[in-house]
């Protein structure tokens, strides 16, 4: 197949590289698959597009406009200076397939970021390739699989606590493992007796989130690790939310063999709407040969080139990771340093516990304190006495001008409201948030019907989430003089679709 560049500039190394990796021209696509006419795309002017999206953004509660305590998601303020760094032309305009001799600065950033993340996690090596947290989980499980295959061991099962994020069992399954659930104790941590009973020669690994999704530190993690290791299995940590333990605890020092991080939660990248993300995986020395290929490695002369780990699980992404997210994380880490990171976790834990104390009397905790970076309240009693659910409380908070917390997760907590204030909020904001929670609970007692129909201050009222996801009404903007339905703000209140 003739490729786009080979014809124009044959013989140049950089172009040969492009020729091998760029898609072929349309002439090589069979006629039956080619379009006969242009697609009927809407014609809209720039002002119309700008107004449309600006209007939509103004109808949202965002971290730039409101308190956004979405537990497990870490919706914190991310310093604007990191956006500036990621947008520097030398970084932003670099082609992913630029030959390494011409991209030494970017490669050095990657090597140094790998080293910093390995130090933070107490691991030997790190890959920056995975493009999200779940992608990192999958990468880790693929490494576990390759590791045991290289040793000729048949291990088919991955154990996951019932408090785990839903992506954990899904990632293990996608990597080819059977998944078995390990129950939690009444205190909300791993049931060691149940684990000891279940673990066996078929166990490849256990996936543990620590602090777990209840915001509780797994205090017996050393015994969990010993159990796994005594059976020849590996212990993996879901480190999506590292805010609680930065500079305090290193996963590699408490028995974990591999860990994934969410740069877009802990290390500064705004991540609303599903992207962009980055889920690096750090591993012990014994697992380093299995990391994804290629890895940036410095030679004796200091020049960095792409290298292939000897037993690599392969490539996970066409390029080398979400590079802009890596730049933000690097800039963030260099700005804060070790002392700054330690303060991040201290502040995150303090803020969560401050809020716990401010609202714990009107909204009880699902599990006993002490919490780390997030705390899980329950509306179980509120529902029994007023009929108002966790969902009602969440909707009521919108009327108070704050984004709802995560609700109905973790699954093991009834009527859960999972609140993560994050380290970037001031005491004044936390006090205002506490007042908002208290006002909503008061409304549940005084006027439950009003709370049932919240929110009352938004463009759209109570939506049927399921219907909205399954049968979305997508109206294409058109370039008419009359504002089209999609371009004008929706009516103030639409009848609920039911449910
Ligand atoms: C957010 C999160 C994930 C998944 O991360 P994505 O980047 O959304 O794929 C996994 N585990 C935990 C505990 C999380 O909070």
mmCIF file of N, CA and C in Angstrom, residues 322-404:
data_model
loop_
_atom_site.group_PDB
_atom_site.id
_atom_site.type_symbol
_atom_site.label_atom_id
_atom_site.label_comp_id
_atom_site.label_asym_id
_atom_site.label_seq_id
_atom_site.Cartn_x
_atom_site.Cartn_y
_atom_site.Cartn_z
ATOM 1 N N UNK A 322 -1.683 10.279 27.539
ATOM 2 C CA UNK A 322 -2.283 11.602 27.378
ATOM 3 C C UNK A 322 -1.261 12.631 27.820
ATOM 4 N N UNK A 323 -0.421 13.060 26.887
ATOM 5 C CA UNK A 323 0.775 13.811 27.260
ATOM 6 C C UNK A 323 0.462 15.113 28.000
ATOM 7 N N UNK A 324 -0.616 15.807 27.589
ATOM 8 C CA UNK A 324 -0.969 17.063 28.255
ATOM 9 C C UNK A 324 -1.246 16.860 29.743
ATOM 10 N N UNK A 325 -1.838 15.725 30.071
ATOM 11 C CA UNK A 325 -2.123 15.419 31.475
ATOM 12 C C UNK A 325 -0.809 15.165 32.223
ATOM 13 N N UNK A 326 0.143 14.561 31.533
ATOM 14 C CA UNK A 326 1.454 14.301 32.147
ATOM 15 C C UNK A 326 2.161 15.624 32.450
ATOM 16 N N UNK A 327 2.059 16.577 31.533
ATOM 17 C CA UNK A 327 2.702 17.876 31.756
ATOM 18 C C UNK A 327 2.093 18.568 32.978
ATOM 19 N N UNK A 328 0.766 18.522 33.078
ATOM 20 C CA UNK A 328 0.101 19.152 34.231
ATOM 21 C C UNK A 328 0.576 18.507 35.536
ATOM 22 N N UNK A 329 0.635 17.182 35.551
ATOM 23 C CA UNK A 329 1.052 16.472 36.770
ATOM 24 C C UNK A 329 2.493 16.832 37.128
ATOM 25 N N UNK A 330 3.348 16.906 36.122
ATOM 26 C CA UNK A 330 4.757 17.236 36.340
ATOM 27 C C UNK A 330 4.880 18.637 36.933
ATOM 28 N N UNK A 331 4.154 19.576 36.314
ATOM 29 C CA UNK A 331 4.187 20.958 36.770
ATOM 30 C C UNK A 331 3.672 21.057 38.210
ATOM 31 N N UNK A 332 2.609 20.347 38.504
ATOM 32 C CA UNK A 332 2.003 20.320 39.836
ATOM 33 C C UNK A 332 2.993 19.766 40.865
ATOM 34 N N UNK A 333 3.632 18.654 40.515
ATOM 35 C CA UNK A 333 4.562 18.010 41.450
ATOM 36 C C UNK A 333 5.785 18.877 41.702
ATOM 37 N N UNK A 334 6.300 19.496 40.634
ATOM 38 C CA UNK A 334 7.482 20.345 40.805
ATOM 39 C C UNK A 334 7.142 21.576 41.645
ATOM 40 N N UNK A 335 5.924 22.092 41.494
ATOM 41 C CA UNK A 335 5.531 23.278 42.245
ATOM 42 C C UNK A 335 5.346 22.960 43.731
ATOM 43 N N UNK A 336 4.758 21.814 44.024
ATOM 44 C CA UNK A 336 4.440 21.491 45.417
ATOM 45 C C UNK A 336 5.613 20.878 46.168
ATOM 46 N N UNK A 337 6.353 20.007 45.512
ATOM 47 C CA UNK A 337 7.446 19.327 46.202
ATOM 48 C C UNK A 337 6.917 18.392 47.276
ATOM 49 N N UNK A 338 7.831 17.704 47.940
ATOM 50 C CA UNK A 338 7.439 16.689 48.927
ATOM 51 C C UNK A 338 6.623 17.304 50.064
ATOM 52 N N UNK A 339 7.072 18.469 50.565
ATOM 53 C CA UNK A 339 6.371 19.076 51.698
ATOM 54 C C UNK A 339 4.963 19.516 51.290
ATOM 55 N N UNK A 340 4.860 20.056 50.081
ATOM 56 C CA UNK A 340 3.552 20.508 49.592
ATOM 57 C C UNK A 340 2.573 19.351 49.438
ATOM 58 N N UNK A 341 3.072 18.224 48.940
ATOM 59 C CA UNK A 341 2.193 17.061 48.760
ATOM 60 C C UNK A 341 1.687 16.550 50.104
ATOM 61 N N UNK A 342 2.559 16.557 51.094
ATOM 62 C CA UNK A 342 2.142 16.111 52.421
ATOM 63 C C UNK A 342 1.036 17.021 52.953
ATOM 64 N N UNK A 343 1.179 18.325 52.693
ATOM 65 C CA UNK A 343 0.139 19.257 53.144
ATOM 66 C C UNK A 343 -1.164 19.026 52.402
ATOM 67 N N UNK A 344 -1.073 18.623 51.120
ATOM 68 C CA UNK A 344 -2.292 18.317 50.351
ATOM 69 C C UNK A 344 -3.111 17.268 51.078
ATOM 70 N N UNK A 345 -2.459 16.167 51.483
ATOM 71 C CA UNK A 345 -3.251 15.100 52.109
ATOM 72 C C UNK A 345 -3.722 15.520 53.500
ATOM 73 N N UNK A 346 -2.901 16.256 54.206
ATOM 74 C CA UNK A 346 -3.342 16.700 55.542
ATOM 75 C C UNK A 346 -4.582 17.581 55.429
ATOM 76 N N UNK A 347 -4.559 18.470 54.429
ATOM 77 C CA UNK A 347 -5.688 19.388 54.241
ATOM 78 C C UNK A 347 -6.929 18.638 53.751
ATOM 79 N N UNK A 348 -6.732 17.661 52.851
ATOM 80 C CA UNK A 348 -7.868 16.889 52.329
ATOM 81 C C UNK A 348 -8.557 16.133 53.464
ATOM 82 N N UNK A 349 -7.758 15.533 54.335
ATOM 83 C CA UNK A 349 -8.314 14.753 55.449
ATOM 84 C C UNK A 349 -8.972 15.681 56.466
ATOM 85 N N UNK A 350 -8.332 16.810 56.736
ATOM 86 C CA UNK A 350 -8.893 17.767 57.687
ATOM 87 C C UNK A 350 -10.236 18.290 57.183
ATOM 88 N N UNK A 351 -10.299 18.651 55.904
ATOM 89 C CA UNK A 351 -11.538 19.201 55.348
ATOM 90 C C UNK A 351 -12.687 18.197 55.420
ATOM 91 N N UNK A 352 -12.396 16.936 55.080
ATOM 92 C CA UNK A 352 -13.448 15.912 55.117
ATOM 93 C C UNK A 352 -13.952 15.733 56.543
ATOM 94 N N UNK A 353 -13.047 15.724 57.482
ATOM 95 C CA UNK A 353 -13.461 15.484 58.860
ATOM 96 C C UNK A 353 -14.114 16.716 59.476
ATOM 97 N N UNK A 354 -13.733 17.904 59.021
ATOM 98 C CA UNK A 354 -14.402 19.126 59.468
ATOM 99 C C UNK A 354 -15.878 19.073 59.066
ATOM 100 N N UNK A 355 -16.102 18.700 57.803
ATOM 101 C CA UNK A 355 -17.480 18.618 57.314
ATOM 102 C C UNK A 355 -18.249 17.512 58.038
ATOM 103 N N UNK A 356 -17.559 16.420 58.306
ATOM 104 C CA UNK A 356 -18.188 15.312 59.057
ATOM 105 C C UNK A 356 -18.722 15.820 60.396
ATOM 106 N N UNK A 357 -17.908 16.609 61.082
ATOM 107 C CA UNK A 357 -18.312 17.101 62.397
ATOM 108 C C UNK A 357 -19.442 18.134 62.255
ATOM 109 N N UNK A 358 -19.397 18.934 61.172
ATOM 110 C CA UNK A 358 -20.398 19.986 60.992
ATOM 111 C C UNK A 358 -21.783 19.444 60.644
ATOM 112 N N UNK A 359 -21.853 18.275 59.980
ATOM 113 C CA UNK A 359 -23.185 17.794 59.565
ATOM 114 C C UNK A 359 -23.519 16.407 60.096
ATOM 115 N N UNK A 360 -22.577 15.785 60.807
ATOM 116 C CA UNK A 360 -22.789 14.421 61.300
ATOM 117 C C UNK A 360 -23.992 14.267 62.218
ATOM 118 N N UNK A 361 -24.421 15.343 62.875
ATOM 119 C CA UNK A 361 -25.566 15.213 63.793
ATOM 120 C C UNK A 361 -26.903 15.193 63.051
ATOM 121 N N UNK A 362 -26.967 15.774 61.845
ATOM 122 C CA UNK A 362 -28.236 15.732 61.098
ATOM 123 C C UNK A 362 -28.239 14.645 60.036
ATOM 124 N N UNK A 363 -27.064 14.211 59.632
ATOM 125 C CA UNK A 363 -26.948 13.165 58.618
ATOM 126 C C UNK A 363 -25.925 12.157 59.153
ATOM 127 N N UNK A 364 -26.396 11.026 59.676
ATOM 128 C CA UNK A 364 -25.462 10.104 60.335
ATOM 129 C C UNK A 364 -24.469 9.481 59.349
ATOM 130 N N UNK A 365 -23.377 9.015 59.890
ATOM 131 C CA UNK A 365 -22.361 8.331 59.086
ATOM 132 C C UNK A 365 -22.816 6.910 58.792
ATOM 133 N N UNK A 366 -22.464 6.418 57.590
ATOM 134 C CA UNK A 366 -22.798 5.039 57.240
ATOM 135 C C UNK A 366 -21.898 4.070 58.013
ATOM 136 N N UNK A 367 -20.654 4.464 58.229
ATOM 137 C CA UNK A 367 -19.706 3.666 58.998
ATOM 138 C C UNK A 367 -18.998 4.603 59.962
ATOM 139 N N UNK A 368 -18.463 4.031 61.030
ATOM 140 C CA UNK A 368 -17.868 4.880 62.065
ATOM 141 C C UNK A 368 -16.609 5.577 61.557
ATOM 142 N N UNK A 369 -16.359 6.763 62.073
ATOM 143 C CA UNK A 369 -15.120 7.503 61.788
ATOM 144 C C UNK A 369 -13.960 6.719 62.404
ATOM 145 N N UNK A 370 -12.693 7.072 62.216
ATOM 146 C CA UNK A 370 -12.230 8.254 61.506
ATOM 147 C C UNK A 370 -12.150 8.039 59.997
ATOM 148 N N UNK A 371 -12.519 9.086 59.290
ATOM 149 C CA UNK A 371 -12.426 9.048 57.844
ATOM 150 C C UNK A 371 -11.147 9.717 57.387
ATOM 151 N N UNK A 372 -10.762 9.430 56.154
ATOM 152 C CA UNK A 372 -9.622 10.145 55.595
ATOM 153 C C UNK A 372 -10.144 11.255 54.684
ATOM 154 N N UNK A 373 -9.966 11.136 53.354
ATOM 155 C CA UNK A 373 -10.249 12.271 52.475
ATOM 156 C C UNK A 373 -11.715 12.410 52.096
ATOM 157 N N UNK A 374 -12.544 11.428 52.441
ATOM 158 C CA UNK A 374 -13.963 11.541 52.124
ATOM 159 C C UNK A 374 -14.756 10.810 53.203
ATOM 160 N N UNK A 375 -16.023 11.199 53.372
ATOM 161 C CA UNK A 375 -16.829 10.492 54.361
ATOM 162 C C UNK A 375 -18.190 10.158 53.771
ATOM 163 N N UNK A 376 -18.725 9.030 54.189
ATOM 164 C CA UNK A 376 -19.978 8.536 53.637
ATOM 165 C C UNK A 376 -21.077 8.670 54.681
ATOM 166 N N UNK A 377 -22.061 9.509 54.354
ATOM 167 C CA UNK A 377 -23.221 9.688 55.217
ATOM 168 C C UNK A 377 -24.344 8.784 54.707
ATOM 169 N N UNK A 378 -25.359 8.564 55.559
ATOM 170 C CA UNK A 378 -26.499 7.780 55.103
ATOM 171 C C UNK A 378 -27.806 8.523 55.371
ATOM 172 N N UNK A 379 -28.708 8.472 54.380
ATOM 173 C CA UNK A 379 -30.034 9.081 54.535
ATOM 174 C C UNK A 379 -31.064 8.008 54.897
ATOM 175 N N UNK A 380 -30.583 6.877 55.420
ATOM 176 C CA UNK A 380 -31.475 5.755 55.742
ATOM 177 C C UNK A 380 -32.548 6.183 56.754
ATOM 178 N N UNK A 381 -32.092 6.830 57.818
ATOM 179 C CA UNK A 381 -33.014 7.245 58.881
ATOM 180 C C UNK A 381 -33.924 8.381 58.379
ATOM 181 N N UNK A 382 -33.338 9.261 57.576
ATOM 182 C CA UNK A 382 -34.123 10.367 57.017
ATOM 183 C C UNK A 382 -35.252 9.827 56.140
ATOM 184 N N UNK A 383 -34.946 8.792 55.391
ATOM 185 C CA UNK A 383 -35.939 8.187 54.502
ATOM 186 C C UNK A 383 -37.071 7.565 55.333
ATOM 187 N N UNK A 384 -36.690 6.923 56.442
ATOM 188 C CA UNK A 384 -37.688 6.267 57.288
ATOM 189 C C UNK A 384 -38.621 7.305 57.935
ATOM 190 N N UNK A 385 -38.046 8.418 58.373
ATOM 191 C CA UNK A 385 -38.860 9.389 59.102
ATOM 192 C C UNK A 385 -39.554 10.409 58.201
ATOM 193 N N UNK A 386 -38.981 10.722 57.038
ATOM 194 C CA UNK A 386 -39.569 11.780 56.202
ATOM 195 C C UNK A 386 -39.960 11.304 54.810
ATOM 196 N N UNK A 387 -39.485 10.130 54.408
ATOM 197 C CA UNK A 387 -39.742 9.660 53.045
ATOM 198 C C UNK A 387 -38.754 10.242 52.042
ATOM 199 N N UNK A 388 -37.869 11.133 52.494
ATOM 200 C CA UNK A 388 -36.899 11.748 51.581
ATOM 201 C C UNK A 388 -35.633 10.889 51.495
ATOM 202 N N UNK A 389 -35.196 10.635 50.272
ATOM 203 C CA UNK A 389 -34.079 9.724 50.032
ATOM 204 C C UNK A 389 -32.765 10.490 49.821
ATOM 205 N N UNK A 390 -31.691 9.714 49.650
ATOM 206 C CA UNK A 390 -30.390 10.323 49.334
ATOM 207 C C UNK A 390 -30.491 11.120 48.032
ATOM 208 N N UNK A 391 -31.271 10.597 47.074
ATOM 209 C CA UNK A 391 -31.452 11.309 45.805
ATOM 210 C C UNK A 391 -32.128 12.661 46.035
ATOM 211 N N UNK A 392 -33.151 12.683 46.900
ATOM 212 C CA UNK A 392 -33.837 13.943 47.200
ATOM 213 C C UNK A 392 -32.871 14.955 47.821
ATOM 214 N N UNK A 393 -32.038 14.478 48.744
ATOM 215 C CA UNK A 393 -31.068 15.367 49.387
ATOM 216 C C UNK A 393 -30.119 15.934 48.329
ATOM 217 N N UNK A 394 -29.662 15.059 47.424
ATOM 218 C CA UNK A 394 -28.738 15.488 46.368
ATOM 219 C C UNK A 394 -29.376 16.580 45.507
ATOM 220 N N UNK A 395 -30.638 16.356 45.120
ATOM 221 C CA UNK A 395 -31.327 17.342 44.278
ATOM 222 C C UNK A 395 -31.560 18.644 45.041
ATOM 223 N N UNK A 396 -31.861 18.526 46.328
ATOM 224 C CA UNK A 396 -32.080 19.710 47.153
ATOM 225 C C UNK A 396 -30.822 20.563 47.261
ATOM 226 N N UNK A 397 -29.662 19.903 47.262
ATOM 227 C CA UNK A 397 -28.404 20.637 47.368
ATOM 228 C C UNK A 397 -28.169 21.514 46.138
ATOM 229 N N UNK A 398 -28.707 21.097 44.993
ATOM 230 C CA UNK A 398 -28.563 21.914 43.778
ATOM 231 C C UNK A 398 -29.231 23.271 44.001
ATOM 232 N N UNK A 399 -30.413 23.253 44.641
ATOM 233 C CA UNK A 399 -31.096 24.519 44.940
ATOM 234 C C UNK A 399 -30.285 25.385 45.900
ATOM 235 N N UNK A 400 -29.443 24.740 46.674
ATOM 236 C CA UNK A 400 -28.578 25.487 47.604
ATOM 237 C C UNK A 400 -27.306 25.970 46.903
ATOM 238 N N UNK A 401 -27.186 25.662 45.610
ATOM 239 C CA UNK A 401 -26.045 26.165 44.841
ATOM 240 C C UNK A 401 -24.785 25.334 44.957
ATOM 241 N N UNK A 402 -24.902 24.095 45.448
ATOM 242 C CA UNK A 402 -23.711 23.246 45.436
ATOM 243 C C UNK A 402 -23.984 21.967 44.658
ATOM 244 N N UNK A 403 -22.935 21.437 44.054
ATOM 245 C CA UNK A 403 -23.084 20.202 43.283
ATOM 246 C C UNK A 403 -23.338 19.037 44.235
ATOM 247 N N UNK A 404 -24.243 18.123 43.887
ATOM 248 C CA UNK A 404 -24.498 16.990 44.792
ATOM 249 C C UNK A 404 -23.255 16.128 44.990
#
